[in-house]
Amino acid sequence: MQPSDLKNLTVAIVGAGYGGAAAAKALSLLGVNVTVYEQAREIREVGAGIGLRPATVDRFRRWGMFDQIAAVTSASDAFEILTGDGHPIMKEEWPGIGDFDVPTKTHLVHRGDFIETLVAALPDGVLQVGRKVASIEDQGDRATLTFTDGDTVTADLVIAADGIRSTIREQLFTDAQPVFAGEHAYRVVIDADAAHGLVVDDNLRMYIGHGTKVYFLPLRHRGQVSFDITTLHHDGAWAPEITREQLVDTVQGFDERIVRITEELDLDALVNRACYDIDAVDQWHTDAVVLLGDAAHAMLHHQGQGANSAIMDAGAIADALQEAGSVKEALALYQSRRKPETDKLQAVSRQGWSEDELSEVFPGQRPESQQAAAR
């Protein structure tokens, strides 16, 4: 689309998470008239750290945000996989470091710092909070959002960045519900001094035991580490309860320092989540509405690609709008570029457990996501 066409384009983004905020940044740089509608009254993230892959960091460099991202992150060279008791299995450099004109590492960041940095980079007036979407009407060349307070907004393009339980996906694309993966994730950020000497560099480490994985993501710029225990479990409640004894039991046989960290955790600071994803969505767009991030392809966290995929989606939408002749053509181009990649990531992320581990926790059966991965 021509620059003059982009400047006349109105875009409504539903959701101010990573993907929605990144899309707003990318589109605002093109001169698009963009507004983000977020249902929460305060933008905040709790829980763990994440790794921003080289391709994601390169996007921020292209958007003029590298310095802001670098200020709240630690640059990481490699990731490691170890047995539960600490014996090395593999160590590899992050893929993609040398793919750009400037060597670009993976950057480790606290989720809260990341979303604050993204939102702070948006132009004034772009973000509206406390705006929950009740319904959407697709009118072909435009779409109208109706909010729970009765207010309506019509835009040339609506970007649904409203997460794994997307209202817009359910109303326009599929009523398929999130799929329980048969696992829980218990996440917390602790001081590096409380990690019993395990914070030695900026590499991500994953310790693998039977039916449990421990993710250890240093945030040395904060003097902290993100600590994640992911374990197979029957309970599909979104926020399951856990006792200290149960938590410690999940890491029996692991490195004694991991056991000690678990024994000393502040359970009030722990974020407990049952793990869900969605099956691949066949169609991401109409002529005026498009899905982005978890709304399009929510995936399990084993590959660490959920946030990265949302950022890459945002960049791909902006690129497609510049390259195509119309919004309709741009959305088709966006899906053709991104869906094959995210379909692969969704499938690989579901292959996190051995048959023996699954059969012990789910004798004679398995969670729906594991059934789908096996087909």
Coordinates of C-alpha atoms in Angstrom, one line a residue:
M1 CA 0.0 0.0 0.0
Q2 CA 1.2 3.5 -0.7
P3 CA 2.3 5.8 2.2
S4 CA -0.8 8.0 1.6
D5 CA -3.1 4.9 1.9
L6 CA -1.4 3.8 5.1
K7 CA -1.9 7.2 6.6
N8 CA -5.6 7.0 5.9
L9 CA -5.9 3.5 7.3
T10 CA -7.7 3.1 10.7
V11 CA -6.6 0.0 12.7
A12 CA -8.1 -1.2 16.0
I13 CA -6.0 -3.6 18.0
V14 CA -7.7 -5.7 20.7
G15 CA -5.2 -6.5 23.4
A16 CA -2.1 -4.7 24.7
G17 CA 0.1 -7.7 25.3
Y18 CA 3.4 -8.3 23.6
G19 CA 1.9 -8.8 20.1
G20 CA -0.7 -6.1 20.3
A21 CA 1.8 -3.5 21.6
A22 CA 4.4 -4.5 19.1
A23 CA 1.9 -4.3 16.2
A24 CA 0.9 -0.8 17.4
K25 CA 4.5 0.3 17.4
A26 CA 5.2 -1.1 14.0
L27 CA 2.1 0.4 12.4
S28 CA 2.5 3.8 14.1
L29 CA 5.9 4.0 12.4
L30 CA 4.1 3.6 9.1
G31 CA 1.8 6.5 9.9
V32 CA -1.2 4.3 10.4
N33 CA -4.0 5.6 12.6
V34 CA -3.9 2.9 15.2
T35 CA -5.6 2.5 18.6
V36 CA -5.1 -0.4 21.1
Y37 CA -8.0 -1.4 23.3
E38 CA -7.0 -3.3 26.4
Q39 CA -9.6 -4.8 28.8
A40 CA -7.4 -4.5 31.9
R41 CA -7.2 -1.1 33.7
E42 CA -3.5 -1.5 34.3
I43 CA -0.9 -3.0 32.1
R44 CA 1.2 -5.4 34.1
E45 CA 2.9 -8.9 33.8
V46 CA 3.8 -11.2 36.6
G47 CA 5.7 -14.5 36.7
A48 CA 8.8 -15.4 34.8
G49 CA 11.5 -14.3 32.5
I50 CA 11.5 -15.0 28.7
G51 CA 14.2 -15.0 26.0
L52 CA 13.9 -12.6 23.1
R53 CA 15.4 -14.5 20.1
P54 CA 17.8 -12.7 17.7
A55 CA 15.1 -12.2 15.0
T56 CA 12.9 -10.6 17.6
V57 CA 15.6 -8.3 18.8
D58 CA 16.4 -7.4 15.2
R59 CA 12.8 -6.3 14.8
F60 CA 13.2 -3.9 17.8
R61 CA 16.4 -2.6 16.3
R62 CA 14.6 -1.9 13.0
W63 CA 11.8 -0.1 15.0
G64 CA 14.4 2.1 16.8
M65 CA 13.9 0.4 20.1
F66 CA 17.1 -1.6 20.6
D67 CA 18.6 0.6 23.3
Q68 CA 15.4 0.5 25.3
I69 CA 15.3 -3.3 25.1
A70 CA 19.0 -3.7 25.9
A71 CA 18.6 -1.5 29.0
V72 CA 16.2 -4.1 30.6
T73 CA 17.7 -7.3 29.4
S74 CA 20.8 -9.5 29.6
A75 CA 22.4 -10.7 26.3
S76 CA 22.8 -14.4 26.2
D77 CA 25.2 -16.5 24.1
A78 CA 23.8 -20.1 24.5
F79 CA 21.3 -22.4 26.1
E80 CA 22.0 -25.7 27.8
I81 CA 20.1 -28.9 28.5
L82 CA 21.2 -31.0 31.5
T83 CA 19.9 -34.0 33.4
G84 CA 18.0 -33.3 36.6
D85 CA 21.2 -33.9 38.7
G86 CA 23.2 -31.6 36.5
H87 CA 25.1 -33.7 34.0
P88 CA 25.3 -31.9 30.6
I89 CA 23.3 -33.2 27.7
M90 CA 23.9 -30.5 25.2
K91 CA 25.0 -26.8 24.9
E92 CA 24.4 -24.8 21.8
E93 CA 24.7 -21.2 20.7
W94 CA 21.4 -19.5 20.2
P95 CA 20.4 -19.9 16.5
G96 CA 20.3 -16.8 14.4
I97 CA 23.0 -14.7 16.1
G98 CA 24.9 -14.2 12.9
D99 CA 21.9 -13.8 10.6
F100 CA 22.0 -10.0 10.7
D101 CA 24.3 -7.1 9.7
V102 CA 25.0 -6.6 13.4
P103 CA 25.5 -9.9 15.4
T104 CA 22.4 -10.2 17.6
K105 CA 22.2 -12.3 20.7
T106 CA 19.2 -13.6 22.5
H107 CA 18.2 -11.2 25.3
L108 CA 16.7 -12.4 28.6
V109 CA 14.1 -10.2 30.1
H110 CA 11.5 -10.1 32.9
R111 CA 8.0 -10.1 31.5
G112 CA 7.0 -7.0 33.4
D113 CA 10.0 -5.0 32.2
F114 CA 9.3 -6.1 28.6
I115 CA 5.7 -5.0 28.5
E116 CA 6.5 -1.8 30.2
T117 CA 9.2 -1.0 27.6
L118 CA 6.8 -1.9 24.8
V119 CA 4.0 0.3 26.1
A120 CA 6.3 3.2 26.9
A121 CA 7.4 3.2 23.2
L122 CA 3.8 3.8 21.9
P123 CA 2.8 7.3 20.8
D124 CA 0.6 9.2 23.3
G125 CA -3.1 8.4 22.9
V126 CA -2.6 5.1 21.2
L127 CA -3.5 2.9 24.2
Q128 CA -6.9 2.8 25.9
V129 CA -7.4 0.7 29.0
G130 CA -10.5 -0.6 30.6
R131 CA -12.0 -1.4 27.2
K132 CA -13.4 -4.9 27.0
V133 CA -14.8 -6.1 23.7
A134 CA -18.2 -7.8 23.9
S135 CA -18.7 -8.6 20.2
I136 CA -17.4 -7.9 16.7
E137 CA -19.4 -7.4 13.4
D138 CA -17.4 -8.1 10.2
Q139 CA -18.8 -5.9 7.5
G140 CA -16.5 -7.1 4.7
D141 CA -14.3 -4.0 4.1
R142 CA -14.5 -2.9 7.7
A143 CA -15.4 -4.2 11.1
T144 CA -17.1 -2.8 14.2
L145 CA -16.2 -3.6 17.8
T146 CA -18.9 -3.3 20.5
F147 CA -17.5 -2.9 24.0
T148 CA -19.2 -4.0 27.3
D149 CA -20.1 -0.4 28.1
G150 CA -22.1 -0.3 24.8
D151 CA -19.6 2.0 23.0
T152 CA -18.7 1.0 19.4
V153 CA -15.7 1.6 17.2
T154 CA -15.4 0.9 13.4
A155 CA -12.1 0.4 11.7
D156 CA -10.7 -0.6 8.3
L157 CA -8.7 -3.4 10.1
V158 CA -9.2 -5.1 13.4
I159 CA -6.2 -7.0 14.8
A160 CA -7.2 -9.6 17.4
A161 CA -4.4 -9.8 19.8
D162 CA -6.7 -10.9 22.7
G163 CA -4.9 -14.1 23.7
I164 CA -5.6 -17.8 24.0
R165 CA -9.2 -17.2 25.0
S166 CA -9.8 -14.8 22.2
T167 CA -13.3 -13.4 22.0
I168 CA -12.8 -12.5 18.3
R169 CA -11.4 -15.9 17.3
E170 CA -14.4 -17.6 18.9
Q171 CA -17.0 -15.3 17.3
L172 CA -15.5 -15.2 13.7
F173 CA -13.2 -18.1 13.2
T174 CA -13.7 -21.2 15.4
D175 CA -15.4 -22.0 18.6
A176 CA -12.7 -24.6 19.5
Q177 CA -11.5 -24.2 23.0
P178 CA -8.0 -24.1 24.6
V179 CA -6.5 -27.6 25.0
F180 CA -5.1 -28.8 28.4
A181 CA -1.6 -30.1 27.9
G182 CA -1.6 -32.3 31.0
E183 CA 1.1 -30.2 32.8
H184 CA 1.5 -27.4 35.3
A185 CA 4.0 -24.6 35.3
Y186 CA 5.1 -23.1 38.6
R187 CA 7.0 -19.8 38.1
V188 CA 8.8 -17.3 40.3
V189 CA 11.6 -14.8 40.1
I190 CA 14.1 -15.0 43.0
D191 CA 17.2 -13.1 43.9
A192 CA 20.4 -14.5 42.4
D193 CA 21.8 -14.8 45.9
A194 CA 19.1 -17.3 46.7
A195 CA 20.1 -19.6 43.8
H196 CA 22.9 -21.3 45.7
G197 CA 25.6 -20.5 43.2
L198 CA 23.7 -21.6 40.1
V199 CA 23.8 -18.1 38.5
V200 CA 27.2 -18.1 36.8
D201 CA 26.5 -16.5 33.4
D202 CA 23.6 -15.4 31.1
N203 CA 22.8 -18.8 29.6
L204 CA 19.4 -20.4 29.9
R205 CA 19.5 -23.9 31.4
M206 CA 16.9 -26.6 31.3
Y207 CA 17.2 -29.5 33.7
I208 CA 15.3 -32.6 32.7
G209 CA 14.0 -35.2 35.2
H210 CA 11.4 -37.9 34.9
G211 CA 8.1 -36.0 34.4
T212 CA 9.5 -32.7 35.4
K213 CA 11.6 -29.9 33.7
V214 CA 13.2 -27.0 35.5
Y215 CA 13.9 -23.9 33.5
F216 CA 16.6 -21.6 34.9
L217 CA 16.8 -18.2 33.2
P218 CA 19.2 -15.7 34.6
L219 CA 18.2 -12.0 34.8
R220 CA 21.6 -10.8 36.0
H221 CA 20.9 -7.2 35.1
R222 CA 18.3 -7.4 37.8
G223 CA 20.3 -9.5 40.2
Q224 CA 17.7 -12.2 39.8
V225 CA 16.8 -15.5 38.1
S226 CA 13.5 -16.7 36.7
F227 CA 12.8 -20.2 38.1
D228 CA 10.2 -22.4 36.4
I229 CA 9.2 -26.0 37.4
T230 CA 7.0 -27.7 34.7
T231 CA 5.6 -31.0 35.6
L232 CA 3.0 -33.5 34.3
H233 CA -0.3 -33.3 36.2
H234 CA -4.0 -34.3 35.9
D235 CA -5.5 -31.1 37.2
G236 CA -6.7 -28.8 34.4
A237 CA -7.8 -25.8 36.6
W238 CA -6.3 -22.6 35.2
A239 CA -4.7 -21.6 38.5
P240 CA -4.1 -24.9 40.4
E241 CA -3.2 -25.0 44.1
I242 CA 0.1 -26.5 45.2
T243 CA 1.6 -27.2 48.6
R244 CA 5.3 -26.9 49.4
E245 CA 5.6 -30.6 49.9
Q246 CA 4.0 -31.3 46.5
L247 CA 6.3 -28.8 44.9
V248 CA 9.4 -30.2 46.5
D249 CA 8.3 -33.7 45.5
T250 CA 8.4 -32.7 41.8
V251 CA 12.2 -32.1 42.0
Q252 CA 13.3 -35.1 44.0
G253 CA 16.5 -36.5 42.4
F254 CA 17.4 -33.1 40.9
D255 CA 20.6 -31.2 41.8
E256 CA 20.5 -30.6 45.5
R257 CA 20.8 -26.8 44.9
I258 CA 17.5 -27.0 42.8
V259 CA 15.9 -28.9 45.6
R260 CA 17.1 -26.3 48.2
I261 CA 15.8 -23.4 46.0
T262 CA 12.4 -25.1 45.8
E263 CA 12.3 -25.7 49.6
E264 CA 12.9 -22.0 50.2
L265 CA 10.5 -20.5 47.7
D266 CA 8.0 -17.9 48.7
L267 CA 4.8 -19.6 47.8
D268 CA 2.9 -16.3 47.8
A269 CA 5.1 -15.1 45.0
L270 CA 4.6 -18.3 43.0
V271 CA 2.5 -18.1 39.8
N272 CA 0.8 -21.4 39.2
R273 CA -0.7 -22.2 35.8
A274 CA -2.1 -25.3 34.1
C275 CA -0.6 -25.3 30.6
Y276 CA -2.9 -24.8 27.6
D277 CA -2.5 -24.2 23.9
I278 CA -4.9 -24.4 21.0
D279 CA -5.1 -26.6 17.9
A280 CA -3.9 -25.0 14.7
V281 CA -6.5 -22.5 13.3
D282 CA -7.1 -23.0 9.6
Q283 CA -7.9 -19.4 8.7
W284 CA -6.5 -16.4 10.5
H285 CA -8.3 -13.6 8.7
T286 CA -11.3 -12.2 6.8
D287 CA -10.9 -9.2 4.6
A288 CA -10.9 -6.8 7.6
V289 CA -10.1 -8.9 10.7
V290 CA -7.0 -10.8 11.5
L291 CA -5.6 -12.9 14.4
L292 CA -2.2 -12.3 16.0
G293 CA -0.1 -14.0 18.6
D294 CA -1.8 -16.4 21.0
A295 CA -5.2 -15.7 19.5
A296 CA -3.9 -17.3 16.3
H297 CA -1.5 -19.9 17.5
A298 CA -1.2 -20.2 21.3
M299 CA 1.6 -22.7 22.0
L300 CA 3.2 -24.5 25.0
H301 CA 6.3 -22.8 26.4
H302 CA 8.8 -25.7 25.9
Q303 CA 10.4 -23.9 22.8
G304 CA 10.2 -20.5 24.4
Q305 CA 8.5 -19.1 21.2
G306 CA 5.2 -17.7 22.3
A307 CA 6.2 -14.1 22.8
N308 CA 8.7 -14.2 20.0
S309 CA 6.1 -15.5 17.6
A310 CA 3.7 -12.6 18.6
I311 CA 6.4 -10.0 17.9
M312 CA 7.2 -11.6 14.5
D313 CA 3.5 -11.6 13.7
A314 CA 3.4 -7.9 14.4
G315 CA 6.3 -7.2 12.1
A316 CA 4.9 -9.5 9.4
I317 CA 1.6 -7.6 9.4
A318 CA 3.4 -4.2 9.0
D319 CA 5.6 -5.6 6.2
A320 CA 2.6 -7.1 4.4
L321 CA 0.6 -3.8 4.6
Q322 CA 3.5 -2.0 3.0
E323 CA 4.0 -4.6 0.3
A324 CA 0.5 -5.5 -0.7
G325 CA -2.0 -3.4 -2.7
S326 CA -4.8 -3.7 -0.2
V327 CA -5.7 -4.8 3.3
K328 CA -7.3 -7.9 2.0
E329 CA -4.1 -8.9 0.0
A330 CA -1.9 -8.0 3.0
L331 CA -3.7 -10.3 5.4
A332 CA -3.5 -13.2 3.0
L333 CA 0.3 -12.5 2.6
Y334 CA 0.7 -12.3 6.3
Q335 CA -0.9 -15.7 6.9
S336 CA 1.0 -17.3 4.1
R337 CA 4.3 -16.2 5.7
R338 CA 3.6 -16.8 9.3
K339 CA 1.2 -19.8 9.6
P340 CA 3.6 -22.5 8.3
E341 CA 6.2 -21.4 10.9
T342 CA 3.8 -21.3 13.8
D343 CA 2.1 -24.6 12.9
K344 CA 5.5 -26.2 13.2
L345 CA 6.3 -24.5 16.5
Q346 CA 2.9 -25.5 17.9
A347 CA 3.5 -29.1 17.0
V348 CA 7.1 -29.3 18.3
S349 CA 6.1 -27.6 21.5
R350 CA 3.6 -30.4 22.2
Q351 CA 6.3 -33.1 22.0
G352 CA 7.7 -32.4 25.5
W353 CA 7.4 -35.8 27.2
S354 CA 8.3 -39.4 26.7
E355 CA 5.8 -42.2 26.3
D356 CA 6.9 -43.6 29.7
E357 CA 6.3 -40.3 31.5
L358 CA 2.9 -39.9 29.9
S359 CA 1.8 -43.4 30.6
E360 CA 2.7 -43.1 34.3
V361 CA 0.6 -39.9 34.9
F362 CA -2.1 -40.8 32.4
P363 CA -2.4 -44.6 32.3
G364 CA -4.3 -45.8 29.3
Q365 CA -4.9 -42.2 28.1
R366 CA -3.2 -38.9 27.4
P367 CA -4.1 -35.2 27.2
E368 CA -5.7 -34.1 24.0
S369 CA -2.7 -32.1 23.0
Q370 CA -0.4 -35.1 23.3
Q371 CA -2.9 -37.1 21.2
A372 CA -2.8 -34.5 18.5
A373 CA 1.0 -34.4 18.5
A374 CA 1.2 -38.2 18.1
R375 CA -1.0 -38.1 15.0

